[in-house]
Amino acid sequence: GAVVSQHPSWVICKSGTSVKIECRSLDFQATTMFWYRQFPKQSLMLMATSNEGSKATYEQGVEKDKFLINHASLTLSTLTVTSAHPEDSSFYICSARDPQGGTDTQYFGPGTRLTVL
Amino acid sequence: LAKTTQPISMDSYEGQEVNITCSHNNIATNDYITWYQQFPSQGPRFIIQGYKTKVTNEVASLFIPADRKSSTLSLPRVSLSDTAVYYCLVGVFSGGYNKLIFGAGTRLAVHP
């Protein structure tokens, strides 16, 4: 099956710093990737849709200036959490859309645990 | 607002068959139904996807009635390692592709 990786798998940072998370599709080209966040014991919440070569589309209530998304190639999307605060501590998960076969299946990365001190 | 409704939790025992039913009354004509499994601190893992009737793969079966307003994920002979959260999703078509809006999922606990 399609493989999606994320880096780093976990990160601890100080309040006020910025953190970049990478999402890669390893064996397919993904024109569209998605970023989610998940708090403990809760479901995944879609943050934004990342389209290769164009601006990301953010869900309502998600600050685009705080969560910067760049989709520079067909296999890489990055999420930068700027000026991180403790309330940004969460599990961030990306997915990549594999359009082959016409079923529009999304494959998820392993997630990145962000802890802001 | 999630497009799907499924039980919050289920309990089972090793070796039993588990069936998790999901309601999606407003499913669109071109929507596929996809099930994911998630373990703690991991990303969701694709289990199975279907459009109608029955789909089977090496880990599960998916039953979809003719009206497609519901679907049932069937896990044969579960083991302790199947303890996880299971999500049923249909796409929300927007901008030329489907977005996945996650509901609460079903927390399956498999007991010895």
Coordinates of C-alpha atoms in Angstrom, one line a residue:
Chain A
G1 CA 0.0 0.0 0.0
A2 CA 0.9 3.7 -0.3
V3 CA 3.3 4.9 2.4
V4 CA 3.4 8.3 4.0
S5 CA 6.1 9.4 6.3
Q6 CA 6.4 12.3 8.8
H7 CA 9.4 13.9 10.4
P8 CA 10.1 14.4 13.2
S9 CA 8.0 11.8 15.1
W10 CA 8.2 13.9 18.2
V11 CA 9.5 17.4 19.1
I12 CA 9.8 19.4 22.2
C13 CA 10.2 23.2 21.9
K14 CA 10.2 26.3 24.0
S15 CA 7.2 28.7 23.9
G16 CA 7.7 31.3 21.2
T17 CA 9.8 29.2 18.8
S18 CA 8.7 27.8 15.5
V19 CA 8.6 24.1 14.6
K20 CA 8.5 22.6 11.1
I21 CA 6.9 19.2 10.4
E22 CA 7.5 17.4 7.1
C23 CA 5.1 15.0 5.4
R24 CA 6.3 12.9 2.5
S25 CA 4.5 10.5 0.2
L26 CA 7.2 7.8 -0.5
D27 CA 5.8 5.8 -3.4
F28 CA 3.3 7.9 -5.1
Q29 CA 2.8 11.5 -6.1
A30 CA 0.3 13.5 -4.1
T31 CA -1.0 16.7 -5.5
T32 CA -3.1 17.1 -2.4
M33 CA -2.1 16.5 1.2
F34 CA -4.1 17.2 4.4
W35 CA -3.1 18.2 7.9
Y36 CA -4.9 17.2 11.0
R37 CA -4.4 17.7 14.7
Q38 CA -5.6 15.4 17.4
F39 CA -5.9 16.0 21.1
P40 CA -5.8 13.2 23.7
K41 CA -8.9 11.0 23.6
Q42 CA -10.4 13.0 20.7
S43 CA -10.9 12.5 17.1
L44 CA -8.9 14.0 14.2
M45 CA -9.7 17.5 13.3
L46 CA -8.9 18.7 9.7
M47 CA -6.8 21.8 9.8
A48 CA -6.0 22.5 6.2
T49 CA -5.7 21.1 2.7
S50 CA -2.3 21.5 1.0
N51 CA -2.2 21.7 -2.8
E52 CA 1.0 21.4 -4.7
G53 CA 2.0 24.7 -6.2
S54 CA -0.8 26.7 -4.7
K55 CA -1.9 28.2 -1.4
A56 CA -3.3 26.0 1.3
T57 CA -7.0 26.0 2.1
Y58 CA -7.6 26.3 5.8
E59 CA -10.6 25.1 7.7
Q60 CA -12.7 27.6 9.7
G61 CA -11.1 28.6 12.9
V62 CA -7.6 27.6 11.9
E63 CA -5.1 30.6 11.9
K64 CA -3.3 30.5 8.6
D65 CA -0.6 32.9 9.8
K66 CA 0.1 30.6 12.7
F67 CA 0.1 27.3 10.8
L68 CA 2.1 27.9 7.7
I69 CA 1.8 25.2 5.0
N70 CA 4.0 24.7 2.0
H71 CA 3.5 22.1 -0.7
A72 CA 6.6 22.6 -2.8
S73 CA 6.7 19.3 -4.6
L74 CA 4.5 16.3 -5.4
T75 CA 5.9 14.3 -2.5
L76 CA 6.5 16.9 0.2
S77 CA 4.3 19.2 2.3
T78 CA 5.5 21.0 5.4
L79 CA 3.6 22.5 8.3
T80 CA 5.3 25.2 10.4
V81 CA 3.8 26.0 13.7
T82 CA 4.9 29.6 14.3
S83 CA 5.4 31.2 17.7
A84 CA 4.3 28.0 19.4
H85 CA 2.5 28.1 22.7
P86 CA 1.6 25.3 25.2
E87 CA -1.9 25.1 23.8
D88 CA -0.4 24.1 20.4
S89 CA 0.8 20.9 22.0
S90 CA -0.9 18.2 20.1
F91 CA -0.5 15.2 17.8
Y92 CA -0.2 16.4 14.2
I93 CA -1.0 14.0 11.4
C94 CA -0.8 14.4 7.7
S95 CA -2.4 12.4 4.9
A96 CA -1.8 12.2 1.2
R97 CA -4.4 11.7 -1.4
D98 CA -3.7 8.9 -3.9
P99 CA -5.9 9.7 -6.9
Q100 CA -5.1 6.4 -8.7
G101 CA -7.9 4.0 -9.3
G102 CA -10.5 6.7 -8.9
T103 CA -11.4 6.0 -5.3
D104 CA -9.6 9.0 -3.9
T105 CA -8.1 7.1 -1.0
Q106 CA -6.1 9.0 1.7
Y107 CA -3.1 7.5 3.4
F108 CA -1.9 8.8 6.7
G109 CA 1.5 9.4 8.1
P110 CA 2.5 8.1 11.6
G111 CA 2.0 11.5 13.2
T112 CA 4.2 14.0 15.0
R113 CA 3.9 14.7 18.8
L114 CA 4.5 18.3 19.5
T115 CA 5.1 19.4 23.1
V116 CA 5.5 23.1 23.8
L117 CA 7.0 24.0 27.1
Chain B
L1 CA -20.9 18.1 11.3
A2 CA -19.8 14.5 10.8
K3 CA -21.5 12.7 7.9
T4 CA -21.4 9.4 9.7
T5 CA -22.8 7.9 12.9
Q6 CA -21.3 4.8 14.6
P7 CA -21.4 3.4 18.2
I8 CA -19.0 5.1 20.6
S9 CA -17.6 1.8 22.0
M10 CA -17.8 -2.0 21.7
D11 CA -16.4 -4.9 23.6
S12 CA -15.5 -8.3 22.3
Y13 CA -13.5 -11.3 23.2
E14 CA -10.6 -13.0 21.4
G15 CA -11.7 -15.2 18.5
Q16 CA -15.1 -13.6 18.0
E17 CA -16.3 -11.9 14.9
V18 CA -17.0 -8.2 15.4
N19 CA -19.4 -6.2 13.3
I20 CA -19.4 -2.4 13.5
T21 CA -22.2 -0.6 11.7
C22 CA -22.0 3.0 10.5
S23 CA -24.9 5.2 9.3
H24 CA -24.4 7.6 6.5
N25 CA -27.9 8.7 5.5
N26 CA -26.8 11.6 3.3
I27 CA -24.2 9.8 1.3
A28 CA -23.7 11.2 -2.1
T29 CA -23.9 9.3 -5.4
N30 CA -20.1 9.4 -6.0
D31 CA -19.0 8.9 -2.3
Y32 CA -16.9 5.9 -1.4
I33 CA -17.1 4.5 2.2
T34 CA -13.7 4.1 3.9
W35 CA -12.8 2.5 7.2
Y36 CA -9.6 3.3 9.1
Q37 CA -8.1 1.9 12.3
Q38 CA -6.1 4.0 14.7
F39 CA -3.9 2.9 17.6
P40 CA -2.9 5.4 20.3
S41 CA -0.2 7.8 19.1
Q42 CA -0.3 6.5 15.6
G43 CA -1.8 7.8 12.4
P44 CA -5.0 6.1 11.1
R45 CA -4.4 3.0 9.0
F46 CA -6.5 2.2 5.9
I47 CA -8.5 -0.9 6.4
I48 CA -11.0 -1.2 3.6
Q49 CA -13.0 0.8 1.1
G50 CA -16.1 0.1 -0.9
Y51 CA -18.9 1.6 -2.9
K52 CA -21.6 -1.0 -2.9
T53 CA -22.4 -4.7 -2.1
K54 CA -19.5 -6.5 -0.4
V55 CA -15.8 -6.0 -0.4
T56 CA -13.3 -8.4 1.3
N57 CA -9.6 -8.1 1.8
E58 CA -7.1 -10.0 4.0
V59 CA -8.1 -8.2 7.2
A60 CA -11.8 -7.3 6.9
S61 CA -15.0 -7.4 5.0
L62 CA -17.3 -4.4 4.3
F63 CA -21.0 -4.9 3.7
I64 CA -23.0 -2.1 2.0
P65 CA -26.7 -2.5 1.4
A66 CA -28.3 -1.4 -1.9
D67 CA -29.5 2.0 -0.5
R68 CA -25.9 2.7 0.8
K69 CA -27.2 4.5 3.8
S70 CA -25.2 2.3 6.1
S71 CA -22.2 0.0 6.1
T72 CA -20.9 -2.7 8.3
L73 CA -17.3 -3.5 8.9
S74 CA -16.7 -7.1 9.8
L75 CA -13.5 -8.2 11.6
P76 CA -13.2 -12.0 11.7
R77 CA -11.8 -13.7 14.8
V78 CA -10.4 -10.6 16.5
S79 CA -7.3 -10.7 18.7
L80 CA -6.1 -8.4 21.5
S81 CA -4.1 -6.5 18.9
D82 CA -7.4 -5.4 17.2
T83 CA -8.1 -3.1 20.2
A84 CA -8.2 0.3 18.6
V85 CA -10.5 3.1 17.4
Y86 CA -12.3 2.4 14.1
Y87 CA -13.5 5.3 11.9
C88 CA -16.1 5.1 9.2
L89 CA -15.8 8.0 6.7
V90 CA -17.4 9.2 3.5
G91 CA -15.9 12.1 1.6
V92 CA -17.0 15.7 1.6
F93 CA -16.5 16.8 -1.9
S94 CA -14.9 20.2 -2.1
G95 CA -12.6 21.8 -4.7
G96 CA -12.3 18.7 -6.9
Y97 CA -11.5 16.1 -4.2
N98 CA -12.9 14.6 -1.1
K99 CA -12.1 15.9 2.4
L100 CA -12.4 13.5 5.2
I101 CA -14.3 14.7 8.3
F102 CA -13.7 12.4 11.2
G103 CA -16.5 11.6 13.6
A104 CA -15.9 10.2 17.1
G105 CA -15.2 6.6 15.8
T106 CA -15.8 3.4 17.6
R107 CA -13.5 2.4 20.4
L108 CA -13.2 -1.4 20.2
A109 CA -11.9 -3.3 23.2
V110 CA -11.0 -6.9 22.8
H111 CA -10.7 -8.9 26.0
P112 CA -8.9 -12.2 26.6

